[in-house]
Amino acid sequence: MTVAAASVASLAELRALLRGLPGPDAAALARWQAREPQLTKPPGSLGLLEEISRHLSAWQGRHPPRLDAVRACVFAGNHGVAALGVSAYPAEVTAQMVANFQGGGAAINQLCHANGITLSVDALDLDRPTADFTRGAAMDEGACVAAVARGMAAVPPGTDLLAVGEMGIGNTTAAAAICHALFGGAASDWTGRGTGVDDAQMRVKIEVVEKGVAANASDDPLEVLRRLGGREIAAMAGAILAARLARAPVILDGYVCAAAAAVLHRAAPGALDHCLAGHVSAEAAHRNLLERLGKRPLLDLGMRLGEASGAAVAVALARAALACHTGMATFAQAGVSDKD
Amino acid sequence: MTVAAASVASLAELRALLRGLPGPDAAALARWQAREPQLTKPPGSLGLLEEISRHLSAWQGRHPPRLDAVRACVFAGNHGVAALGVSAYPAEVTAQMVANFQGGGAAINQLCHANGITLSVDALDLDRPTADFTRGAAMDEGACVAAVARGMAAVPPGTDLLAVGEMGIGNTTAAAAICHALFGGAASDWTGRGTGVDDAQMRVKIEVVEKGVAANASDDPLEVLRRLGGREIAAMAGAILAARLARAPVILDGYVCAAAAAVLHRAAPGALDHCLAGHVSAEAAHRNLLERLGKRPLLDLGMRLGEASGAAVAVALARAALACHTGMATFAQAGVSDKD
């Protein structure tokens, strides 16, 4: 199945797609496993770098894996709840930052340049924020599905590795509401400082999350996405799914990205098996969320910017991992004595 | 002072050099501080990446800092204690791996290539292992000072960033003995599995460390280096010191490198202020040692290879940090609304 052929016209179709996801490639994995122990180093001594090259092999379905076409997809959306004072920045910053991405001035532009990543930016109906979810659903099904489809369409065939991220003033509030709805606990467990709100804004933010979940509870993860998410969050879920179908391993970015991923995880166990967690951010709930997803973050740099920035930094680790696995000499080639 | 001008002919001269180390550059720091808050991101949202670009500015004494000439210096040495069965590999692997470095087949070669690093490899008298330190000092003063001087000479003027690492069968035993002598505790607190010793070898290794420290105790950190260290460990100390004099910030590699650094730290508080800890390795004592040195590791990937491999991976973070600090647009340039 090519990505171009896969799209969705309803949440029911999305649900069906999630039931038939391809698994890892056993033949590529076997070839990785045959080569790795021959390399001139003690077994396991490259730690997570070994895991990464294994992951790339398994999910690209190719050995050696390639990192020629590495892409970062950043999705932007606006949120009705931004008007409630949940962010340190005004809502117009979403569009201003999209212009900054397009002009090459944001952190993600520099990180993509540094790590050989092609950046695509998708601004989703910024002039039409989602509805305020404290008063009802953030999106109707049409809006949610359209956003998922936009995300799916953003992953070109032939992508070797995909970094996924977002921009959207108010979206850590939406992410917190999604996580609270999916995993329970208290609203405060899932709500953090985002771009840097003060104590008073933080109290408002927690209250907004509580109200949102009270107004929109659902046992269906895709309904949680529709009722509490945003267009960029739905688009990230679509991109992660499309990458699976296109055999493109994914590097997740921060908390909002992981919340989008969590929807897929709750809808279909194993739906994130092709994903690595690029980093754990300074947003407190991100660490807990990654534990729920069973993901060990590659980096822990105290970043909290979004924009796929943490994922883009982690691409450097993927390049390091691939360089070692493919480029190192074997014990036999180098004439090095193996253990024992 | 240029590096070429700085060398040492005795431990007393080394001690004197450590008393007059240059500090960070206040003017470059001020320029970093003036620019960083203007960049189009919430303050602090790039986490450690911000710390890294600040560190590069302060210790290069230049703003913007540069990463044109990034070097990895790997020093190799052989250890008398290797004959006691403290490693999973035979001692001839040191020379075999040096040949592998020279042939381009080792992990460090691939990582240097991936991250734009020039590799230099210094094999120090591999045919003359240090003496077995369970029976007396590993080195006489001449051998120790010569190795420090070799390390100092390995850092060319104009180096923008230096990754420091090592290769030497048996050298995690020497590192453990150095740390035990410098910081006390029990030998087992500082002794790990190295390249992967089994339980029986581990018991031998701990006993060797205990005996070595009992036979060679000293309150003088430089004497600890001479009596328990090895040529590659002394050379790393020299390279770290020379980098300070040459205004080249340093990225430390793993446990053995940190043990070399710890000698300088104990000899002169602040001697490692120009150093970043590239990673924390899987060698258990490394985390404790970094805490003693007051260093937060940039990476935690479960690596345990040495060869400057962890430091070389961390160079990618330095490049990411520099790219963001120098390349990002300011709020004014991008027309983005600042906080509040």
XYZ file of C-alpha atoms in Angstrom:
680
model
C 0.000 0.000 0.000
C 1.366 3.404 -0.890
C 0.656 6.454 1.148
C -1.044 8.147 -1.742
C -3.572 5.312 -1.788
C -4.308 5.521 1.929
C -6.585 8.180 3.220
C -9.635 8.337 5.414
C -13.075 9.855 4.969
C -14.486 9.044 8.405
C -13.419 8.030 11.888
C -14.813 4.578 11.117
C -12.400 4.263 8.191
C -9.564 5.419 10.429
C -10.537 2.778 12.974
C -10.503 0.119 10.257
C -7.072 1.232 9.039
C -5.728 0.905 12.581
C -6.842 -2.714 12.695
C -4.608 -3.771 9.812
C -1.216 -2.192 10.436
C 1.893 -3.854 9.009
C 4.460 -5.248 11.456
C 8.261 -5.149 11.501
C 10.190 -6.856 8.713
C 11.610 -10.141 9.985
C 14.090 -10.563 7.133
C 15.619 -7.114 7.614
C 15.775 -7.715 11.350
C 17.578 -11.000 10.777
C 20.144 -9.281 8.569
C 20.680 -6.589 11.218
C 21.127 -9.307 13.839
C 23.603 -11.207 11.693
C 25.822 -8.161 11.173
C 25.734 -6.331 14.521
C 27.657 -8.882 16.662
C 30.487 -8.976 14.115
C 31.324 -5.287 14.508
C 34.560 -4.340 16.277
C 33.171 -3.467 19.707
C 31.975 -5.353 22.756
C 28.382 -6.574 22.267
C 25.890 -3.925 23.356
C 28.545 -1.256 23.895
C 26.840 1.266 21.618
C 23.718 1.097 23.783
C 20.690 2.819 22.300
C 22.558 3.476 19.051
C 22.290 -0.264 18.430
C 18.578 -0.165 19.194
C 18.106 2.671 16.734
C 19.782 0.943 13.795
C 17.780 -2.182 14.631
C 14.579 -0.120 14.693
C 15.348 1.517 11.352
C 16.014 -1.875 9.763
C 12.868 -3.457 11.146
C 10.487 -0.648 10.253
C 11.961 0.404 6.936
C 11.936 -3.281 6.065
C 15.377 -2.848 4.561
C 18.924 -3.755 5.500
C 21.016 -1.723 5.565
C 18.480 0.984 6.321
C 18.798 4.389 4.668
C 18.565 7.955 5.898
C 18.609 9.750 2.573
C 15.110 11.210 2.781
C 14.592 12.426 6.324
C 11.622 14.722 6.786
C 10.212 16.831 9.574
C 6.481 17.513 9.348
C 5.304 20.392 11.499
C 1.567 20.979 11.752
C 0.036 24.187 13.087
C -3.447 24.768 14.420
C -5.384 27.202 16.561
C -7.464 26.374 19.601
C -10.663 27.852 20.975
C -9.354 27.404 24.498
C -6.493 29.834 23.763
C -9.028 32.612 24.373
C -9.421 31.409 27.972
C -5.902 32.553 28.965
C -4.136 29.194 29.085
C -0.948 30.341 27.331
C 1.807 32.850 27.979
C 1.515 33.987 24.342
C -1.382 35.396 22.296
C -3.059 33.173 19.684
C -1.720 35.201 16.761
C 1.726 33.789 17.547
C 0.704 30.527 15.842
C 0.446 32.241 12.454
C 3.487 34.419 13.160
C 5.563 31.344 13.913
C 4.328 29.613 10.753
C 5.632 32.638 8.850
C 8.874 32.298 10.783
C 9.119 28.615 9.760
C 8.499 29.620 6.165
C 11.120 32.345 6.414
C 13.717 30.006 7.891
C 14.090 31.822 11.202
C 12.816 29.321 13.765
C 14.738 26.765 15.790
C 13.372 23.923 13.668
C 14.811 25.484 10.516
C 18.292 25.558 12.022
C 17.978 22.021 13.376
C 16.757 20.677 10.042
C 19.656 22.357 8.281
C 22.139 20.975 10.816
C 20.839 17.414 10.540
C 19.992 17.098 6.853
C 16.233 17.141 7.275
C 13.657 18.405 4.795
C 11.073 20.516 6.592
C 7.439 20.717 5.610
C 5.029 22.993 7.408
C 1.267 22.542 7.238
C -0.872 25.317 8.671
C -4.387 23.964 9.194
C -7.136 26.556 8.978
C -5.458 28.937 11.393
C -8.265 31.447 10.880
C -10.745 28.875 12.158
C -9.752 27.865 15.690
C -11.360 24.738 17.067
C -14.334 25.281 19.346
C -13.808 25.942 23.053
C -13.937 22.388 24.413
C -15.144 23.465 27.836
C -18.507 24.026 26.086
C -18.633 21.013 23.780
C -16.594 19.154 21.200
C -13.551 20.929 19.727
C -14.236 19.548 16.249
C -17.018 17.896 14.310
C -16.157 14.657 12.576
C -15.577 16.351 9.222
C -12.991 18.743 10.636
C -11.215 16.018 12.579
C -11.074 13.598 9.672
C -9.955 16.319 7.268
C -7.087 17.149 9.611
C -6.090 13.480 9.922
C -6.122 13.222 6.139
C -3.958 16.349 5.813
C -1.466 14.712 8.121
C -1.515 11.499 6.116
C -0.955 13.384 2.890
C 2.083 15.153 4.342
C 4.213 11.991 4.329
C 5.620 11.419 0.834
C 6.377 7.908 -0.422
C 10.061 7.119 -0.002
C 10.442 8.882 3.336
C 13.189 7.099 5.291
C 12.544 8.701 8.672
C 9.897 11.131 9.847
C 10.128 13.651 12.681
C 6.689 14.854 13.740
C 5.910 18.057 15.592
C 3.574 21.003 16.004
C 2.926 24.652 16.682
C -0.298 25.906 18.233
C -0.873 28.400 21.016
C -3.015 26.592 23.587
C -2.160 23.104 22.433
C -0.505 21.841 25.614
C -3.938 22.406 27.168
C -5.527 20.231 24.492
C -2.790 17.621 24.969
C -3.387 17.597 28.714
C -7.118 17.124 28.188
C -6.513 14.250 25.766
C -4.179 12.506 28.201
C -6.520 13.061 31.129
C -9.390 11.599 29.090
C -7.318 8.647 27.852
C -5.492 7.748 31.057
C -7.542 9.144 33.946
C -5.875 10.493 37.074
C -6.271 14.165 37.950
C -6.210 17.042 35.468
C -3.196 18.437 37.320
C -1.267 15.212 36.628
C -1.352 15.985 32.925
C -1.130 19.767 32.901
C 2.195 21.594 32.723
C 3.601 25.074 32.190
C 3.657 24.862 28.380
C 5.449 27.909 26.979
C 5.785 29.206 30.536
C 2.514 30.185 32.233
C 2.547 31.704 35.727
C 0.797 30.223 38.763
C -2.498 32.014 38.152
C -2.594 30.944 34.472
C -1.692 27.433 35.589
C -4.774 27.273 37.829
C -6.931 28.427 34.905
C -5.299 25.850 32.637
C -6.025 22.974 35.021
C -9.613 24.126 35.385
C -10.007 24.280 31.603
C -8.670 20.718 31.312
C -11.051 19.506 34.026
C -14.039 21.179 32.411
C -13.078 19.937 28.971
C -12.837 16.337 30.043
C -16.049 16.564 32.072
C -17.857 17.918 29.014
C -16.340 15.488 26.499
C -15.610 12.154 28.151
C -15.561 9.169 25.808
C -14.232 5.620 25.916
C -13.363 5.871 22.247
C -9.859 7.295 21.744
C -10.737 8.679 18.317
C -13.684 10.511 19.857
C -11.311 11.913 22.469
C -9.187 13.230 19.611
C -12.192 14.843 17.947
C -13.687 16.353 21.096
C -10.515 17.564 22.874
C -7.845 17.710 20.204
C -7.000 20.242 17.575
C -6.351 20.163 13.871
C -2.559 19.938 14.257
C -2.957 17.136 16.798
C -5.223 15.168 14.474
C -2.798 15.813 11.631
C 0.107 14.445 13.682
C -1.893 11.281 14.355
C -2.490 11.015 10.606
C 1.177 11.501 9.785
C 2.270 8.871 12.299
C -0.215 6.433 10.823
C 0.739 7.216 7.227
C 4.393 6.706 8.103
C 3.596 3.210 9.360
C 1.903 2.393 6.083
C 4.807 3.913 4.116
C 7.445 2.005 6.139
C 8.893 5.240 7.472
C 10.027 4.958 11.090
C 8.941 7.953 13.165
C 10.651 10.077 15.791
C 8.094 11.643 18.086
C 8.702 15.125 19.429
C 7.350 16.463 22.717
C 4.251 16.293 24.862
C 1.684 17.448 22.320
C 3.052 15.060 19.709
C 3.024 12.216 22.217
C -0.594 13.023 23.093
C -1.512 12.669 19.417
C 0.393 9.384 19.348
C -1.352 8.245 22.519
C -4.695 8.395 20.717
C -3.411 5.827 18.216
C -1.871 3.730 20.981
C -5.157 3.563 22.861
C -7.092 2.862 19.678
C -4.789 0.039 18.550
C -2.102 -1.528 20.732
C 1.138 -1.624 18.768
C 0.191 1.333 16.599
C 3.314 3.134 17.793
C 5.741 0.253 17.420
C 7.413 2.052 14.508
C 7.968 5.173 16.640
C 10.922 6.255 18.745
C 10.524 8.935 21.396
C 12.987 11.597 20.315
C 13.227 13.210 23.727
C 11.541 13.800 27.025
C 10.693 17.442 27.424
C 10.606 19.723 30.435
C 6.792 19.531 30.375
C 6.328 17.416 33.479
C 3.607 15.107 32.181
C 5.627 14.092 29.137
C 7.733 11.627 31.123
C 4.633 9.946 32.548
C 3.033 9.828 29.134
C 6.084 8.160 27.578
C 5.982 5.544 30.317
C 2.346 4.858 29.461
C 3.385 4.477 25.826
C 6.289 2.179 26.754
C 8.803 4.514 25.109
C 12.269 5.329 26.441
C 13.254 8.797 25.256
C 16.490 9.104 23.293
C 17.298 12.551 24.680
C 16.607 14.385 27.929
C 17.760 17.933 27.295
C 15.129 19.918 29.144
C 13.719 21.194 25.841
C 10.106 22.402 25.685
C 9.709 24.176 22.378
C 7.686 21.859 20.163
C 8.102 22.485 16.387
C 9.539 18.941 16.120
C 12.699 20.448 17.598
C 13.495 17.594 19.985
C 12.801 15.016 17.300
C 15.047 16.893 14.876
C 17.917 16.842 17.370
C 17.371 13.107 17.805
C 17.801 12.595 14.059
C 21.515 13.127 14.711
C 21.459 10.010 16.883
C 19.820 8.045 14.093
C 22.551 9.183 11.717
C 25.217 8.189 14.251
C 23.565 4.804 14.737
C 23.330 4.123 11.019
C 26.939 5.235 10.443
C 28.190 2.773 13.054
C 26.080 -0.171 11.968
C 26.846 0.182 8.282
C 30.379 1.600 8.349
C 32.225 -0.298 11.060
C 34.665 -3.067 10.257
C 33.979 -6.591 11.474
C 36.375 -8.429 13.781
C 37.469 -10.516 10.812
C 38.010 -7.526 8.500
C 40.018 -5.592 11.082
C 41.981 -8.523 12.481
C 40.794 -7.733 16.003
C 40.569 -10.544 18.566
C 36.991 -11.191 19.655
C 35.950 -11.767 23.250
C 37.207 -15.064 24.771
C 49.571 31.579 25.795
C 49.555 29.202 22.846
C 49.441 25.472 23.255
C 52.754 25.057 21.528
C 54.304 27.170 24.264
C 52.783 25.169 27.102
C 54.278 21.886 28.085
C 55.467 20.302 31.281
C 58.695 18.620 32.303
C 57.695 17.545 35.817
C 54.665 17.030 38.001
C 55.682 20.197 39.858
C 55.421 22.184 36.615
C 52.035 20.592 35.941
C 50.916 21.607 39.428
C 52.048 25.179 38.772
C 50.207 25.289 35.454
C 47.016 24.185 37.198
C 47.259 27.143 39.562
C 47.021 29.712 36.785
C 44.187 28.585 34.523
C 42.279 31.174 32.487
C 38.588 31.701 33.272
C 35.543 32.180 31.050
C 35.367 35.238 28.815
C 32.990 37.774 30.326
C 32.607 39.819 27.143
C 31.647 36.803 25.022
C 29.255 35.675 27.729
C 27.636 39.095 27.769
C 27.150 38.985 24.008
C 25.605 35.522 24.269
C 23.290 36.784 27.005
C 22.269 39.811 24.975
C 21.282 37.732 21.958
C 19.689 34.596 23.428
C 16.501 36.180 24.909
C 15.720 37.858 21.584
C 15.399 34.566 19.694
C 11.941 33.435 18.584
C 11.198 30.906 21.312
C 10.061 30.994 24.925
C 13.019 31.723 27.237
C 14.783 28.511 28.230
C 12.772 26.350 25.840
C 15.863 24.896 24.169
C 17.062 23.568 27.516
C 20.606 22.250 27.498
C 21.112 23.438 23.921
C 21.105 26.959 25.353
C 23.629 25.939 27.987
C 25.883 24.490 25.319
C 25.987 27.600 23.132
C 26.603 29.654 26.282
C 29.440 27.311 27.255
C 31.030 27.505 23.809
C 30.902 31.306 23.873
C 32.343 31.565 27.369
C 35.208 29.134 26.879
C 36.139 29.939 23.301
C 36.080 33.558 24.387
C 34.286 34.408 21.172
C 30.769 35.323 20.141
C 29.390 33.844 18.048
C 31.389 30.733 18.826
C 32.632 28.543 15.985
C 32.662 24.812 15.342
C 34.850 24.746 12.263
C 37.752 22.827 13.785
C 36.292 20.075 15.929
C 38.744 17.396 16.942
C 38.577 14.048 18.691
C 41.786 12.969 20.407
C 41.925 9.279 21.246
C 44.850 8.057 23.331
C 45.801 4.409 23.677
C 47.891 2.742 26.342
C 48.561 -0.663 27.833
C 48.316 -1.639 31.465
C 50.296 -4.056 33.583
C 47.131 -5.053 35.413
C 45.671 -6.409 32.147
C 47.763 -9.523 32.780
C 45.782 -10.152 35.978
C 42.599 -11.060 34.086
C 40.586 -7.883 34.661
C 39.238 -7.593 31.094
C 37.072 -9.656 28.782
C 39.593 -9.053 25.991
C 43.314 -9.838 25.664
C 45.827 -6.950 25.879
C 46.786 -7.214 22.208
C 43.351 -5.775 21.364
C 44.648 -2.303 22.283
C 47.099 -2.320 19.362
C 44.601 -4.078 17.100
C 42.034 -1.391 17.767
C 44.578 1.360 17.148
C 45.136 -0.222 13.738
C 41.365 -0.301 13.307
C 41.184 3.437 14.136
C 43.942 4.085 11.610
C 42.139 1.984 9.025
C 38.835 3.784 9.554
C 36.893 0.752 10.765
C 36.019 1.596 14.363
C 32.908 3.228 15.771
C 34.787 6.465 16.411
C 35.718 6.730 12.740
C 32.083 6.544 11.692
C 30.981 8.987 14.382
C 33.699 11.485 13.449
C 32.671 11.258 9.821
C 29.001 11.720 10.701
C 29.639 14.764 12.880
C 32.407 16.573 11.030
C 35.172 15.749 13.490
C 38.867 15.362 12.742
C 40.208 12.291 14.513
C 43.709 11.996 15.879
C 44.931 8.803 17.472
C 47.951 8.685 19.750
C 49.263 5.266 20.716
C 51.547 5.674 23.721
C 54.271 3.052 24.017
C 51.883 0.141 23.595
C 54.832 -2.270 23.743
C 55.641 -0.977 27.225
C 52.636 -1.536 29.486
C 52.619 0.348 32.766
C 53.755 -1.633 35.790
C 51.282 -3.817 37.690
C 50.046 -1.332 40.281
C 49.164 -4.002 42.820
C 52.949 -4.229 43.342
C 53.931 -0.561 43.226
C 53.514 2.557 41.126
C 52.257 2.135 37.561
C 54.593 4.811 36.236
C 57.678 6.696 37.301
C 57.490 10.474 37.075
C 59.243 10.587 33.727
C 56.758 8.248 32.079
C 53.776 10.042 33.585
C 54.974 13.508 32.627
C 55.906 12.385 29.120
C 52.392 11.051 28.653
C 50.832 14.277 29.943
C 53.043 16.215 27.522
C 51.986 13.949 24.616
C 48.384 14.726 25.468
C 49.089 18.451 25.596
C 50.821 18.338 22.239
C 47.832 16.612 20.649
C 45.654 19.731 20.826
C 46.473 22.023 17.902
C 46.044 25.793 18.193
C 42.735 26.875 16.684
C 40.778 23.889 17.935
C 37.164 25.003 18.458
C 35.965 21.968 20.393
C 37.775 18.889 21.626
C 36.341 15.424 22.270
C 38.645 13.358 24.448
C 38.699 9.577 24.713
C 40.784 6.444 25.022
C 41.465 2.821 24.210
C 43.337 0.509 26.565
C 42.556 -3.024 27.658
C 42.468 -2.939 31.455
C 41.926 0.788 31.764
C 38.548 0.714 33.516
C 40.477 -1.025 36.311
C 42.950 1.853 36.406
C 40.080 4.367 36.305
C 38.374 2.598 39.209
C 41.580 2.663 41.238
C 42.071 6.385 40.539
C 38.497 7.185 41.608
C 38.748 5.009 44.698
C 41.988 6.763 45.658
C 40.598 10.236 44.953
C 37.131 9.865 46.456
C 37.313 7.009 48.980
C 34.381 4.665 49.513
C 34.763 0.986 48.683
C 36.602 -0.414 45.671
C 33.348 -2.008 44.527
C 31.702 1.452 44.396
C 34.044 2.430 41.586
C 34.483 -0.848 39.737
C 32.223 -1.857 36.848
C 31.953 -4.454 34.107
C 34.103 -2.551 31.597
C 33.963 -4.292 28.220
C 31.833 -6.995 29.849
C 33.607 -9.126 32.464
C 31.784 -12.035 34.106
C 31.188 -12.393 37.855
C 34.453 -14.199 38.545
C 36.497 -11.622 36.615
C 34.561 -8.897 38.406
C 35.690 -10.245 41.786
C 39.291 -10.267 40.555
C 38.906 -6.733 39.231
C 37.631 -5.391 42.559
C 40.478 -7.119 44.381
C 43.019 -5.612 41.999
C 41.565 -2.152 42.624
C 41.691 -2.686 46.382
C 45.275 -3.879 46.291
C 46.316 -1.096 43.956
C 44.916 1.627 46.169
C 46.332 0.001 49.313
C 49.783 -0.087 47.693
C 49.652 3.419 46.205
C 47.590 5.724 48.402
C 48.443 9.420 48.145
C 46.775 12.694 49.044
C 48.260 14.268 45.942
C 45.976 13.787 42.912
C 48.895 13.972 40.494
C 50.637 11.212 42.437
C 47.427 9.170 42.178
C 47.611 9.637 38.411
C 51.232 8.495 38.305
C 50.829 5.512 40.622
C 47.449 4.147 39.434
C 46.903 5.643 36.005
C 48.164 4.735 32.581
C 49.783 6.588 29.744
C 46.498 7.206 27.898
C 44.906 8.459 31.115
C 47.760 10.880 31.755
C 47.576 11.985 28.120
C 43.849 12.713 28.436
C 44.566 14.880 31.483
C 47.175 16.705 29.426
C 44.817 17.231 26.504
C 42.057 18.566 28.760
C 44.522 21.000 30.312
C 45.974 22.071 26.965
C 42.465 22.696 25.658
C 41.823 25.069 28.548
C 44.947 27.008 27.688
C 44.020 27.019 23.998
C 40.436 28.194 24.673
C 39.026 24.984 23.272
C 35.964 23.767 25.180
C 36.098 20.029 25.868
C 33.543 17.245 25.686
C 34.484 14.434 28.022
C 33.767 10.863 26.998
C 33.144 7.978 29.404
C 34.329 6.691 32.738
C 38.038 6.410 31.994
C 38.101 9.900 30.507
C 36.206 11.263 33.505
C 38.710 9.595 35.850
C 41.517 11.438 34.053
C 39.520 14.641 34.375
C 38.884 13.927 38.051
C 42.620 14.101 38.718
C 42.666 17.686 37.436
C 39.484 18.508 39.361
C 40.999 17.294 42.623
C 44.272 19.041 41.906
C 42.648 22.390 41.073
C 38.991 23.213 41.696
C 37.545 24.685 38.535
C 40.039 22.918 36.285
C 37.124 21.283 34.442
C 34.954 24.370 34.089
C 35.605 24.362 30.331
C 34.412 20.748 30.036
C 30.999 19.301 29.255
C 30.201 15.692 30.067
C 29.283 14.214 26.695
C 27.356 11.308 28.125
C 26.880 9.037 31.078
C 27.887 5.522 30.198
C 26.556 2.147 31.253
C 29.601 1.740 33.508
C 27.821 2.129 36.841
C 30.389 4.313 38.590
C 30.397 6.900 35.818
C 27.170 8.501 37.043
C 28.553 8.842 40.569
C 31.792 10.241 39.260
C 30.003 12.888 37.176
C 28.081 13.918 40.275
C 31.372 14.351 42.114
C 32.596 16.487 39.232
C 29.388 18.530 39.210
C 28.698 17.626 35.581
C 25.288 16.858 34.094
C 25.744 14.498 31.142
C 24.363 15.626 27.788
C 23.458 12.090 26.697
C 22.395 8.912 28.474
C 22.400 6.254 25.769
C 23.748 3.258 27.653
C 26.989 3.419 25.675
C 30.152 1.862 27.124
C 32.665 1.739 24.322
C 35.217 4.437 25.051
C 37.171 5.671 21.979
C 35.621 9.130 22.551
C 32.483 7.635 21.031
C 30.007 9.188 23.454
C 31.718 12.557 23.222
C 31.646 12.354 19.428
C 27.895 11.727 19.457
C 27.485 14.725 21.755
C 29.245 16.937 19.211
C 25.994 16.756 17.243
C 24.280 18.503 20.150
C 26.905 21.237 20.108
C 26.293 21.732 16.398
C 22.539 21.888 17.002
C 23.031 24.380 19.814
C 25.273 26.629 17.747
C 22.920 26.468 14.765
C 20.008 27.649 16.902
C 21.852 30.394 18.729
C 23.455 31.878 15.636
C 20.823 31.146 12.984
C 17.482 31.881 14.591
C 15.567 35.058 13.880
C 14.853 37.493 16.692
C 11.301 38.431 17.680
C 11.831 41.790 15.981
C 13.217 40.286 12.756
C 10.420 37.745 12.451
C 7.576 39.991 13.593
C 6.585 37.522 16.288
C 4.830 38.792 19.425
C 6.934 38.295 22.543
C 5.572 36.999 25.841
C 3.082 39.306 27.636
